[in-house]
Amino acid sequence: MTIRELLGDQTPTLSYELFPPRTPAAESTLEATMRTLALTDPDFISITYGAAGATRSTSRGVVQKLAESHTIPPLAHLTCVDQSRDEVIQVIEEYLDEGVRDFLALRGDPPQGQPDWRPHPDGLRYAYELVTLLREVAATHGIDNLSIGVAAFPAQHVMPQWRNQGLEVLRSKQEAGADFAITQVFYDIGQYTSLVEDAKAEGITIPIIPEVMPLATARRAHRASQITGVPTPSEIIADLEAAEDDDAARAAGVAHAARLSCGLLDAGAPGIHVITFNKHDAALELVKELPLRGHHH
Ligand code: FAD
């Protein structure tokens, strides 16, 4: 079943995000992590797609492995940056050939530390163009069960200067054919509910799955806020820093993530997408706390 179809029934989805391994050692750890996560019967696993060429091909490897094992459907992240339109088409065609039907269409971030960076002259500029392209390529191949996700940004939505542009961008993604959205990380249920309500009021009705990040260390919390630009709340940092050891810190991070996730499900979220950092401990401890008993499997 594609994610679009899964979201059609009322049972909340459970899913995880992994990133492609960067070393052979990381590759075998990742396989063990996937096997352990599989025990919770996730509805899908998403695989990020990096800006550097090297990690793009490893992303393809992980997605392919999941697609071919027919156990957990992969959600393949795809980005526009640093690729020509033809290169993007080639990646889409390879994925379609392997049976991948779920895509997360993103713009991607320009590579860091390259002040002279310019967009690819023959590339796509925005995520909604990638949604359109995915629909076109699938149609050329006679595939009619594509399922496309896009990014949404609750923490940005509550900033008055971003609100209207954010909604316009989300609308352009829906109009291009997006079936659902996954959010950037955030820590305040109110940010999510205002995004969902304001979007609905504007006719943007695609399901919006919240992303939740169980933070196991203060270092990771700082790094996450650097990468996303969404500050980690000071009470989470304080609890992580006050913990006596690694286990206590992880338990504190999981407790915060569990409170947020339960509140989101109560508020009607269509699922929970758990960021794993390729580690299973915190993710599994979080899932144990979630009321996801009526699961699809
Ligand atoms: P877009 O919708 O294209 O937006 C990019 C910028 O352009 C925004 O500022 C937007 O306001 C503006 N914009 C959009 N449309 C228009 C328009 N028509 N006219 C003018 N301006 C416009 N990055 C990766 O590199 N790899 C990943 O695997 C990855 N996974 C992610 C997963 C999730 C769930 C999320 C939330 C983000 C992920 N990202 C990933 C990061 C993402 O690529 C960045 O946040 C990026 O800056 C925005 O992506 P977008 O898809 O929303 O882009």
XYZ file of C-alpha atoms and ligand atoms in Angstrom:
350
model
C 0.000 0.000 0.000
C 1.316 3.472 -0.743
C 1.452 6.163 1.938
C -1.334 8.036 0.139
C -3.561 4.968 0.509
C -2.512 4.358 4.131
C -3.431 7.927 5.031
C -6.878 7.362 3.559
C -7.910 5.183 6.506
C -8.140 6.755 9.925
C -5.391 4.771 11.688
C -2.352 6.907 12.513
C 0.809 5.850 10.703
C 4.141 5.092 12.362
C 7.296 5.769 10.387
C 11.006 6.430 10.789
C 13.606 8.561 9.063
C 17.093 7.196 8.375
C 20.053 8.769 6.618
C 22.331 6.901 4.207
C 25.431 5.328 5.788
C 28.716 7.145 5.204
C 31.106 4.258 5.940
C 31.029 0.441 5.575
C 30.830 0.138 9.377
C 27.853 2.513 9.424
C 26.248 0.396 6.717
C 26.177 -2.754 8.842
C 24.958 -0.775 11.876
C 22.182 0.626 9.717
C 21.074 -2.848 8.666
C 20.870 -3.915 12.304
C 18.944 -0.721 13.121
C 16.473 -1.391 10.306
C 15.922 -4.968 11.486
C 15.211 -3.741 15.015
C 12.902 -0.938 13.869
C 11.060 -3.460 11.674
C 9.897 -5.246 14.842
C 7.539 -2.305 15.502
C 5.777 -2.803 12.132
C 6.361 0.682 10.749
C 4.236 1.776 7.806
C 7.230 3.216 5.987
C 10.842 4.271 6.419
C 12.101 7.443 4.805
C 15.666 7.781 3.543
C 17.216 11.231 3.303
C 18.984 12.384 0.172
C 22.123 14.439 0.728
C 23.464 17.321 -1.279
C 26.777 15.551 -1.964
C 26.906 13.141 -4.911
C 28.383 10.350 -2.786
C 25.524 10.184 -0.331
C 22.971 10.364 -3.159
C 24.060 6.997 -4.490
C 24.099 5.490 -0.982
C 20.561 6.783 -0.482
C 19.600 4.958 -3.654
C 21.247 1.772 -2.316
C 19.282 1.850 0.951
C 15.979 2.623 -0.784
C 16.603 -0.151 -3.310
C 17.333 -2.677 -0.560
C 14.114 -1.800 1.238
C 12.098 -1.835 -1.989
C 13.431 -5.228 -3.021
C 13.000 -6.869 0.370
C 9.257 -6.013 0.261
C 9.124 -5.694 4.030
C 8.799 -1.986 4.812
C 7.956 0.447 2.005
C 10.667 3.077 1.512
C 9.796 6.751 1.216
C 12.552 8.054 -1.049
C 13.555 11.670 -0.371
C 14.501 13.477 -3.588
C 15.938 16.967 -3.975
C 16.443 19.459 -6.795
C 19.817 21.003 -5.895
C 22.949 20.368 -7.936
C 21.276 18.156 -10.522
C 20.000 18.808 -14.003
C 16.392 17.999 -14.800
C 17.624 14.998 -16.829
C 19.630 13.666 -13.903
C 16.593 13.936 -11.646
C 14.489 12.119 -14.264
C 17.053 9.327 -14.360
C 16.927 8.859 -10.583
C 13.110 8.849 -10.639
C 13.097 6.237 -13.415
C 15.534 4.003 -11.539
C 13.375 4.171 -8.440
C 10.183 3.463 -10.383
C 11.884 0.448 -11.988
C 12.708 -0.898 -8.545
C 9.076 -0.586 -7.509
C 9.398 2.559 -5.393
C 6.087 4.452 -5.390
C 6.488 6.829 -2.430
C 8.579 9.978 -2.819
C 9.261 13.001 -0.637
C 9.812 15.878 -3.065
C 12.133 18.525 -1.597
C 14.098 21.464 -2.870
C 17.117 20.498 -0.758
C 19.550 22.915 0.812
C 22.422 24.448 -1.143
C 25.743 22.857 -0.065
C 27.333 24.533 2.960
C 30.658 26.318 2.805
C 30.467 27.086 -0.928
C 30.002 30.873 -1.190
C 30.156 30.749 -5.011
C 27.482 28.076 -5.286
C 24.938 28.648 -8.094
C 21.799 26.638 -8.860
C 22.231 24.098 -11.668
C 21.502 25.934 -14.964
C 19.263 23.093 -16.215
C 17.886 22.168 -12.818
C 14.594 22.594 -10.978
C 14.268 25.550 -8.614
C 11.490 24.620 -6.259
C 10.021 21.513 -4.671
C 6.633 21.972 -6.394
C 8.408 21.629 -9.763
C 9.751 18.278 -8.593
C 6.210 17.191 -7.694
C 5.108 18.082 -11.226
C 8.084 16.246 -12.723
C 7.402 13.115 -10.645
C 3.805 13.069 -11.898
C 4.971 13.541 -15.505
C 7.616 10.799 -15.396
C 5.217 8.355 -13.730
C 2.572 9.104 -16.370
C 5.102 8.459 -19.175
C 5.682 5.019 -17.663
C 1.989 4.308 -17.227
C 2.253 4.343 -13.424
C -0.876 5.663 -11.729
C -0.293 4.802 -8.064
C 2.418 7.313 -7.237
C 2.303 8.832 -3.756
C 4.105 12.120 -3.186
C 4.962 13.900 0.037
C 6.378 17.397 0.530
C 7.844 19.419 3.396
C 5.862 21.717 5.715
C 7.219 24.044 8.405
C 5.122 24.553 11.607
C 7.741 26.577 13.533
C 8.107 28.967 10.607
C 4.348 29.172 10.099
C 3.820 30.955 13.414
C 6.264 33.722 12.436
C 4.058 36.465 10.926
C 6.594 37.316 8.205
C 6.536 33.706 6.884
C 2.933 32.687 7.376
C 1.467 33.725 4.025
C 4.432 32.703 1.902
C 4.578 29.318 3.661
C 0.898 28.685 2.953
C 1.291 29.782 -0.683
C 4.237 27.405 -1.129
C 2.305 24.538 0.464
C -0.648 25.306 -1.792
C 1.607 25.204 -4.881
C 2.841 21.769 -3.778
C -0.726 20.489 -3.317
C -1.796 21.925 -6.681
C 1.186 20.257 -8.370
C -0.070 16.910 -7.068
C 1.338 16.350 -3.574
C -0.653 13.819 -1.537
C 0.691 14.542 1.947
C 3.262 16.577 3.837
C 5.802 15.791 6.552
C 6.829 18.607 8.868
C 10.179 19.916 9.891
C 10.926 19.298 13.561
C 9.104 21.494 16.113
C 8.374 21.266 19.847
C 5.069 23.075 20.338
C 1.744 21.398 19.533
C 0.164 24.813 18.943
C 2.499 25.449 16.000
C 1.295 22.250 14.358
C -2.400 22.857 14.992
C -2.215 26.431 13.677
C -0.490 25.259 10.519
C -3.098 22.542 9.948
C -6.068 24.836 10.693
C -4.781 27.782 8.667
C -3.942 25.476 5.764
C -7.469 23.992 5.831
C -8.985 27.461 5.888
C -7.044 28.149 2.683
C -8.200 24.922 1.021
C -4.978 23.023 1.674
C -6.285 19.689 2.836
C -3.452 17.181 2.347
C -2.660 15.229 5.553
C 0.303 16.741 7.423
C 2.376 14.176 9.329
C 4.401 15.674 12.196
C 8.065 14.790 12.525
C 9.242 14.088 16.079
C 12.859 13.988 17.158
C 13.673 12.137 20.405
C 16.852 13.901 21.549
C 19.249 11.632 23.437
C 22.058 14.102 24.198
C 22.474 17.849 24.670
C 25.072 17.828 21.888
C 22.528 16.434 19.454
C 19.937 18.963 20.608
C 22.351 21.830 19.836
C 23.254 20.311 16.486
C 19.592 19.812 15.552
C 18.786 23.451 16.193
C 21.823 24.533 14.161
C 20.763 22.427 11.176
C 17.049 23.218 11.240
C 17.081 26.759 12.608
C 14.379 25.657 15.077
C 15.709 26.281 18.601
C 15.483 23.318 20.979
C 13.452 24.491 24.016
C 15.641 25.364 26.992
C 13.788 22.928 29.285
C 14.758 19.999 27.037
C 18.399 21.126 26.971
C 18.332 21.567 30.769
C 16.930 18.045 31.326
C 19.503 16.526 28.961
C 22.341 18.381 30.666
C 21.146 17.512 34.177
C 20.974 13.755 33.438
C 23.512 11.649 35.350
C 24.395 9.329 32.500
C 23.567 8.480 28.872
C 20.578 6.317 29.773
C 19.060 9.021 31.954
C 19.604 11.644 29.242
C 17.962 9.445 26.633
C 15.016 8.771 28.964
C 14.568 12.524 29.462
C 14.678 13.208 25.708
C 12.243 10.374 25.032
C 9.843 11.648 27.713
C 9.697 15.064 26.000
C 9.188 13.473 22.563
C 6.484 11.148 23.948
C 4.525 14.050 25.479
C 4.677 15.920 22.194
C 3.685 12.869 20.119
C 0.738 11.918 22.352
C -0.503 15.508 22.242
C -0.209 15.537 18.460
C -2.142 12.286 18.102
C -4.822 13.664 20.446
C -4.988 16.749 18.237
C -5.712 14.494 15.248
C -2.276 14.109 13.630
C -2.437 11.437 10.895
C 0.734 9.728 12.115
C 4.126 10.234 13.731
C 7.370 10.311 11.749
C 10.278 9.567 14.098
C 13.765 10.883 13.398
C 16.152 8.108 14.426
C 19.669 9.435 13.690
C 20.148 5.801 12.583
C 19.906 4.582 16.181
C 17.074 2.420 17.426
C 17.156 2.883 21.239
C 15.426 6.235 21.626
C 13.041 5.550 18.727
C 11.871 2.236 20.211
C 11.505 3.695 23.688
C 9.399 6.487 22.221
C 7.164 4.167 20.212
C 6.467 2.108 23.358
C 4.864 5.235 24.853
C 2.576 5.945 21.896
C -1.078 4.939 21.621
C -0.604 3.307 18.209
C -2.200 -0.034 19.005
C -4.713 -0.024 16.164
C -1.852 -0.378 13.730
C -2.170 -1.218 10.053
C -0.346 -4.546 10.272
P 10.632 24.740 -1.602
O 9.183 24.533 -1.411
O 11.149 24.735 -2.989
O 11.059 26.064 -0.877
C 12.394 26.527 -0.894
C 12.394 28.054 -0.731
O 11.839 28.653 -1.884
C 11.550 28.523 0.444
O 12.151 29.654 0.998
C 10.228 28.879 -0.210
O 9.541 29.860 0.542
C 10.699 29.414 -1.562
N 9.717 29.174 -2.653
C 9.071 28.011 -2.935
N 8.279 28.144 -4.016
C 8.446 29.419 -4.443
C 7.925 30.183 -5.513
N 7.037 29.647 -6.381
N 8.329 31.468 -5.677
C 9.218 32.020 -4.800
N 9.745 31.347 -3.755
C 9.373 30.078 -3.567
N 17.051 18.362 2.511
C 17.904 17.550 1.842
O 18.862 18.050 1.218
N 17.737 16.195 1.825
C 16.709 15.583 2.486
O 16.578 14.354 2.464
C 15.785 16.401 3.228
N 14.725 15.870 3.886
C 13.816 16.696 4.510
C 12.681 16.129 5.111
C 11.743 16.947 5.721
C 10.511 16.312 6.356
C 11.915 18.364 5.752
C 10.926 19.257 6.427
C 13.042 18.930 5.158
C 13.997 18.113 4.520
N 15.115 18.660 3.880
C 15.998 17.824 3.199
C 15.392 20.105 3.930
C 14.689 20.888 2.821
O 15.230 20.527 1.582
C 14.938 22.357 3.118
O 14.215 22.724 4.273
C 14.692 23.343 2.002
O 15.251 24.578 2.386
C 13.220 23.635 1.710
O 12.691 22.571 1.056
P 11.237 22.615 0.371
O 11.101 21.259 -0.184
O 10.211 23.091 1.290
O 11.524 23.672 -0.798
